[in-house]
Coordinates of C-alpha atoms in Angstrom, one line a residue:
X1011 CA -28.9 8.0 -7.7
X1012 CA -26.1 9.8 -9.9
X1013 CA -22.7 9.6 -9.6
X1014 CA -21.5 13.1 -10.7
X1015 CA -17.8 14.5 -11.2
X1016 CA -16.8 17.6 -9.0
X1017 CA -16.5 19.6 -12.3
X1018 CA -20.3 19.0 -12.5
X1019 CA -21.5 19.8 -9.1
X1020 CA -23.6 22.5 -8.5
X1021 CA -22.5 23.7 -5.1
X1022 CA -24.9 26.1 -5.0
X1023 CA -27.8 23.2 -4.4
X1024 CA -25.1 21.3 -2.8
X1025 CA -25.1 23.7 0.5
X1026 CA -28.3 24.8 0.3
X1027 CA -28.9 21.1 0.6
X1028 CA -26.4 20.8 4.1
X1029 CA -28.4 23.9 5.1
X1030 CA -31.6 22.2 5.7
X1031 CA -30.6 18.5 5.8
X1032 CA -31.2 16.3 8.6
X1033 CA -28.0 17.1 10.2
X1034 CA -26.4 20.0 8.9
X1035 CA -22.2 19.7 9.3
X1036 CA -19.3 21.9 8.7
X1037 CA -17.3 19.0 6.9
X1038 CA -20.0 18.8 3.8
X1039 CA -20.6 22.4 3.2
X1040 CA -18.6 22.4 -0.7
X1041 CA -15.9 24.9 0.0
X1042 CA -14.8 23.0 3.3
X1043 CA -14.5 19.9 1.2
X1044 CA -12.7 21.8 -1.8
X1045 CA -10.2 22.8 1.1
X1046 CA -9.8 19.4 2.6
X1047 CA -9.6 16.9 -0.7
X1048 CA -10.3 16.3 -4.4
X1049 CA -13.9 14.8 -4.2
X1050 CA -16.6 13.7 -6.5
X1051 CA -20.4 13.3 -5.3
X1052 CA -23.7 10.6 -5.6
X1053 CA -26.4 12.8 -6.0
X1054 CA -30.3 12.1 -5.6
X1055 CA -32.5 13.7 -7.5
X1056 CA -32.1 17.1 -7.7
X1057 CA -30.0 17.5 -5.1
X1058 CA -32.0 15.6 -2.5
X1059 CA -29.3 13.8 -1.2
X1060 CA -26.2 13.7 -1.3
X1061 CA -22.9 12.0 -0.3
X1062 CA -19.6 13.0 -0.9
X1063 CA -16.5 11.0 -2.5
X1064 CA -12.8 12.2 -1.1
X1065 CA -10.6 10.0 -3.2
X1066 CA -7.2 9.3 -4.3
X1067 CA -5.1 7.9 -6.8
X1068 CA -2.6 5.3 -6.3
X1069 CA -0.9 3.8 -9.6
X1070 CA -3.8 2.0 -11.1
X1071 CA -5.5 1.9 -7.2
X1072 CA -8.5 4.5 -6.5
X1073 CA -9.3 4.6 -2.7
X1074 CA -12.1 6.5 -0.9
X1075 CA -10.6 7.5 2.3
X1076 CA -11.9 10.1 5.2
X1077 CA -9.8 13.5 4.5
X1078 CA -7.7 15.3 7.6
X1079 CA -10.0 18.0 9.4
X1080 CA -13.3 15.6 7.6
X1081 CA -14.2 13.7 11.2
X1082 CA -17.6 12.7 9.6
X1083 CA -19.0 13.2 5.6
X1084 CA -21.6 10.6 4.3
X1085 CA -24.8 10.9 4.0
X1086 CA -26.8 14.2 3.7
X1087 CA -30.1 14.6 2.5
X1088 CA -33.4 16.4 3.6
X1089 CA -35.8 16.0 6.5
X1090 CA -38.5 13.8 4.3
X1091 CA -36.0 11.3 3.0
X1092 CA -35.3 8.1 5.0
X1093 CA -32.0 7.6 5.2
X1094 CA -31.5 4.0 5.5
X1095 CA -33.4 2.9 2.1
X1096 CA -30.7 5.4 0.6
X1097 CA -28.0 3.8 2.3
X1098 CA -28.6 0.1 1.1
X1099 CA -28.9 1.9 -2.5
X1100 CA -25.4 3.4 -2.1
X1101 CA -23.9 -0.2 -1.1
X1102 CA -25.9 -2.1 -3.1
X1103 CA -24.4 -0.4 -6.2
X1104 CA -21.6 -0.4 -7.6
X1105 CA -19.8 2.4 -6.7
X1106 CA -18.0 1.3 -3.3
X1107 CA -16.8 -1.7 -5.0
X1108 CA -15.2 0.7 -7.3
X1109 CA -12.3 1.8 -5.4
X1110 CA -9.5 -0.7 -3.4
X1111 CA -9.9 0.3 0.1
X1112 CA -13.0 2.4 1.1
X1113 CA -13.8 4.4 4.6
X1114 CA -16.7 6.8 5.2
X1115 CA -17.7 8.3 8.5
X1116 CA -21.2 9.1 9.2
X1117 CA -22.9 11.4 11.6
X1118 CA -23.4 10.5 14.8
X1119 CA -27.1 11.1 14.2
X1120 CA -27.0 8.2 11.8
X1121 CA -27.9 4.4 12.6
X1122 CA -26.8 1.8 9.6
X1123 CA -27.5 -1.5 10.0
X1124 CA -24.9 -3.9 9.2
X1125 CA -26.8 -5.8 6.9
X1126 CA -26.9 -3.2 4.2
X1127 CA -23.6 -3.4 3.7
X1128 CA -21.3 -4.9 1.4
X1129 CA -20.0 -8.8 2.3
X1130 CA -16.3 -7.4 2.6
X1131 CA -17.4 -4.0 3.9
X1132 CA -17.3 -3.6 8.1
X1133 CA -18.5 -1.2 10.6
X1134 CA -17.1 0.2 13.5
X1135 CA -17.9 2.4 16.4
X1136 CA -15.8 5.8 16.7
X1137 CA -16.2 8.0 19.7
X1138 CA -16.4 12.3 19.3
X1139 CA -16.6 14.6 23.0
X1140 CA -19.3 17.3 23.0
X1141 CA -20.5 19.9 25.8
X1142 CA -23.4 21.0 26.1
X1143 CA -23.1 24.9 27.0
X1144 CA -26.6 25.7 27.7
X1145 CA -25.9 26.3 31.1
X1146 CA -24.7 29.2 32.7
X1147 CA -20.9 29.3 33.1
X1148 CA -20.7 28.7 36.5
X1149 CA -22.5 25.6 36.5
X1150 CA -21.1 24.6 33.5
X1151 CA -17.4 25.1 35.6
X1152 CA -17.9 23.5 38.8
X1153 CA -18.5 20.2 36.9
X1154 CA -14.7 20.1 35.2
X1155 CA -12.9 17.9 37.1
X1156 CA -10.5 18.3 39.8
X1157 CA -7.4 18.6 37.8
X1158 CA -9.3 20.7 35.2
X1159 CA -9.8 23.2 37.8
X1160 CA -6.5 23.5 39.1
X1161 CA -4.5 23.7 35.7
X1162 CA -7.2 27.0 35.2
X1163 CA -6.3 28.4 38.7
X1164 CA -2.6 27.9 38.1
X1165 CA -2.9 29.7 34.5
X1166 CA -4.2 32.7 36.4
X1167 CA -1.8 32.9 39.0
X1168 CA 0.6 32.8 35.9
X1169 CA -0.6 35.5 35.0
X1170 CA -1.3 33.7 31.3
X1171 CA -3.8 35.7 29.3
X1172 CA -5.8 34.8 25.7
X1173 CA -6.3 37.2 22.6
X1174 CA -8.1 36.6 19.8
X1175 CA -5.2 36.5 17.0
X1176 CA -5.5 35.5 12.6
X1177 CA -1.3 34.7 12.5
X1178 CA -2.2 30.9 11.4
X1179 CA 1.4 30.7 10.2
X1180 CA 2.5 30.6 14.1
X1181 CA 0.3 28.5 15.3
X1182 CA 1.6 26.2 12.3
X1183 CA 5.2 26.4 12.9
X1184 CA 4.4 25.8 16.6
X1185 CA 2.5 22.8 16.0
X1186 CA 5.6 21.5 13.3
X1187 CA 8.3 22.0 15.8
X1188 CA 6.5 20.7 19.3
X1189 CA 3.8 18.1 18.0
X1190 CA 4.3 16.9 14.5
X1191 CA 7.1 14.4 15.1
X1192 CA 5.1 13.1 17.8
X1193 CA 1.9 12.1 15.4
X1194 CA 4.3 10.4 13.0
X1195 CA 4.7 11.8 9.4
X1196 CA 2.5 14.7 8.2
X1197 CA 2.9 15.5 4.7
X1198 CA 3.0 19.3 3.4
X1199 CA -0.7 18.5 1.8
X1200 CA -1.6 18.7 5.7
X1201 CA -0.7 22.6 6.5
X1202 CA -1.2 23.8 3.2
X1203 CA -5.1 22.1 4.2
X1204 CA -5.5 23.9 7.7
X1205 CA -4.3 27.3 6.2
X1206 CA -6.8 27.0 3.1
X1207 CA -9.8 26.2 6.3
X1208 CA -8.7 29.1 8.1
X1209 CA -8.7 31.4 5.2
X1210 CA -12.0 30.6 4.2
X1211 CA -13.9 30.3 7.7
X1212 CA -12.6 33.9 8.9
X1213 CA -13.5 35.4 4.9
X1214 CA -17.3 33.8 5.9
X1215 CA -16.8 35.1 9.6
X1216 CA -17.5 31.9 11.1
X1217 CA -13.5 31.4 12.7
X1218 CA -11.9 32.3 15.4
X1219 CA -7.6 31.3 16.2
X1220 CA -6.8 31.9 20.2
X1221 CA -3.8 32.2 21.5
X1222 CA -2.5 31.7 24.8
X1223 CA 0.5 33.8 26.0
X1224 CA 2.3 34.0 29.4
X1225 CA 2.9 36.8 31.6
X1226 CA 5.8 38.0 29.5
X1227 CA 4.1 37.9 26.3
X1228 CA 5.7 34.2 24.9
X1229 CA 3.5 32.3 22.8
X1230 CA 2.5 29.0 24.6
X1231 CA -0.7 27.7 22.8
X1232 CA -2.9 28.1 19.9
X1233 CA -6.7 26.7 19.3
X1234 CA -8.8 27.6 16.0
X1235 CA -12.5 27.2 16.6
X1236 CA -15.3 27.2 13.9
X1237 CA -18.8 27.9 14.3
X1238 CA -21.6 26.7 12.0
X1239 CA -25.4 26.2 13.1
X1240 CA -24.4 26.4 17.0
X1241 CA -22.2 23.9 16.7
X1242 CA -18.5 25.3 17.7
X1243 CA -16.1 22.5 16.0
X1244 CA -12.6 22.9 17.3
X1245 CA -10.2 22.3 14.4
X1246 CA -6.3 22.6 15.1
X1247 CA -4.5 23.2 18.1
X1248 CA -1.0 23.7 19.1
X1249 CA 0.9 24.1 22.0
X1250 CA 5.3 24.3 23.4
X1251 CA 6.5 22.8 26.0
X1252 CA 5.9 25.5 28.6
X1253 CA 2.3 25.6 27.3
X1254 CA 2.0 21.8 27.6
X1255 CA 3.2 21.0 30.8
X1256 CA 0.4 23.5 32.7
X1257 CA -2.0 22.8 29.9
X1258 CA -2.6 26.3 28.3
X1259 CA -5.0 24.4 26.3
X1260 CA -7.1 24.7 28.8
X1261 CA -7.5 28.1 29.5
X1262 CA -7.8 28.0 25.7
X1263 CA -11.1 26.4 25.9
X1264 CA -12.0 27.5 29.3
X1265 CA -12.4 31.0 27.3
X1266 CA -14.6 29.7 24.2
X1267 CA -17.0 27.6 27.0
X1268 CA -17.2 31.2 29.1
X1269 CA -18.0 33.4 26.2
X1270 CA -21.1 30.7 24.7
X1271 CA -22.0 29.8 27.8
X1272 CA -25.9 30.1 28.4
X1273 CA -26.4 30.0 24.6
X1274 CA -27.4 27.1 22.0
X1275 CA -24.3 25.9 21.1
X1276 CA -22.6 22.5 21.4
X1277 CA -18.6 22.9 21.8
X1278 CA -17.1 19.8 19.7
X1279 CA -14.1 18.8 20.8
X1280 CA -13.6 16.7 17.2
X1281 CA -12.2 13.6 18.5
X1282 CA -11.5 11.6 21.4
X1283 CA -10.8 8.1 19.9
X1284 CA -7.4 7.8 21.8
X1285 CA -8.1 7.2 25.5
X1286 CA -5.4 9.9 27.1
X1287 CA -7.7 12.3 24.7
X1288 CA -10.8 11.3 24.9
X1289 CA -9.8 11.8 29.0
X1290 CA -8.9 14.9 28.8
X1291 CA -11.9 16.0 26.5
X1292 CA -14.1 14.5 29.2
X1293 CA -12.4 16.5 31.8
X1294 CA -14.3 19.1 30.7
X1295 CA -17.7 17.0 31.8
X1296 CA -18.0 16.8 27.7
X1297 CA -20.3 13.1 26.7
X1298 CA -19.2 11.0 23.8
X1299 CA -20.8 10.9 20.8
X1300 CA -20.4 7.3 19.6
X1301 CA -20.7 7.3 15.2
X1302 CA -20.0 4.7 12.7
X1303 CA -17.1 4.3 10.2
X1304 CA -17.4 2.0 7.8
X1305 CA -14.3 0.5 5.9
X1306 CA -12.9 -2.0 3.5
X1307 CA -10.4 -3.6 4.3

């Protein structure tokens, strides 16, 4: 186990690595991180594992902390390792003592038992919506809920229609003027973040903005969805007032769960911890997916 400086990584092995690991994730492909953080890396072997360090500096403080549009990092590592025996090497050394306030989110996939952890260090149970779109559309539709169904009817007899759209810069300023006083102070570090994701998912073709406009053209929502090994993560969303009050959301992601629907893809609704959310993810007939977080203090 190496701790390496991001200078020194070789991102090359680093994604072939998240290519055939154990659970392969958007968050810990290298260029998603480079978009989301400054980060430095523990590294196995030759580039057997890995685990990925977002940190920050603070006077003479250094924290490890889970980046904006990074849900889960941690662990990565191929099918033959066992992840657990890596795990207590991680927290057994030195390097998460090394920083004043630590928090890593694993995968879902992931089971660490609390006795591998640090004395100080705690874990807790976060909760992530997913949907299952194997299914044929039609099946998958009649089981969204009753209100689901009738904030899709009343979109249509709206006459609201989506488009596929790559003006990021709208949805942004949407977002900043109806939602951003609402989730308390977001610093400039955030949107300068979403537009570097968006620029480099739609150069690698794996990105897709939506829009939602009413019968006279006006904006009322925006969704950006990536897609990486049949998992379709949704990433940023905005919406105005109009587009809020009859959920143009919805339609949003009625759209994406019509146009995959029969394949092998998992929709990820990327978060769900707050209950009038996670509601509203699950109105969609979406399961949680319960995964750990573990933090100091």
């Amino acid at each position: 186990m190496n701790f390496v400086k991001h200078a020194n990584i070789d991102k090359a092995k680093w994604d072939a690595l998240v290519e055939i690991s154990t659970c392969p994730s958007l968050y810990l492909l290298s260029w998603y991180l480079d978009a989301t953080c400054h980060w430095d890396a523990i590294v196995w072997g030759d580039y057997e594992a890995v685990i990925p360090l977002p940190t920050k500096r603070f006077l003479f403080f250094k924290k490890l902390y889970q980046p904006i549009f990074v849900q889960k990092s941690g662990l990565c590592c191929k099918t033959n390792k066992q992840p657990t025996l890596l795990l207590k090497e991680f927290f057994n050394s030195n390097v998460p003592r090394q920083f004043s306030s630590f928090r890593m989110h694993f995968s879902h996939e992931l089971n660490i038992p609390k006795e591998i952890l640090p004395k100080k260090h705690k874990i807790e149970t976060k909760k992530n919506y997913s949907l299952d779109l194997s299914q044929d559309y039609p099946s998958l539709q009649r089981q969204f809920n009753q209100n689901r169904k009738r904030n899709l009817k009343k979109a249509r007899e709206l006459g609201w229609k989506t488009e596929e759209t790559y003006n990021i810069e709208h949805a942004i300023k949407m977002y900043k003027t109806h939602q951003a006083k609402k989730q308390g102070k977001l610093t400039k570090d955030v949107f300068i973040a979403i537009e570097s994701i968006f620029k480099e998912c739609m150069q690698r073709k794996m990105g897709k903005l939506v829009l939602c406009k009413n019968n006279t053209g006006d904006e009322l929502s925006y969704g950006f969805f990536v897609e990486y090994h049949k998992r379709i993560y949704y990433l940023f969303g905005a919406m105005n007032d109009e587009g809020r009050k009859h959920s143009a959301i919805s339609l949003i992601f009625n759209d994406v769960i019509r146009n995959h629907a029969g394949g092998d893809f998992i929709l990820d609704f990327e978060g769900g911890n707050l209950e009038g959310i996670g509601n509203y993810f699950a109105s969609f007939n979406s399961v949680v997916e319960e995964y750990p977080c573990v933090h100091y203090p």
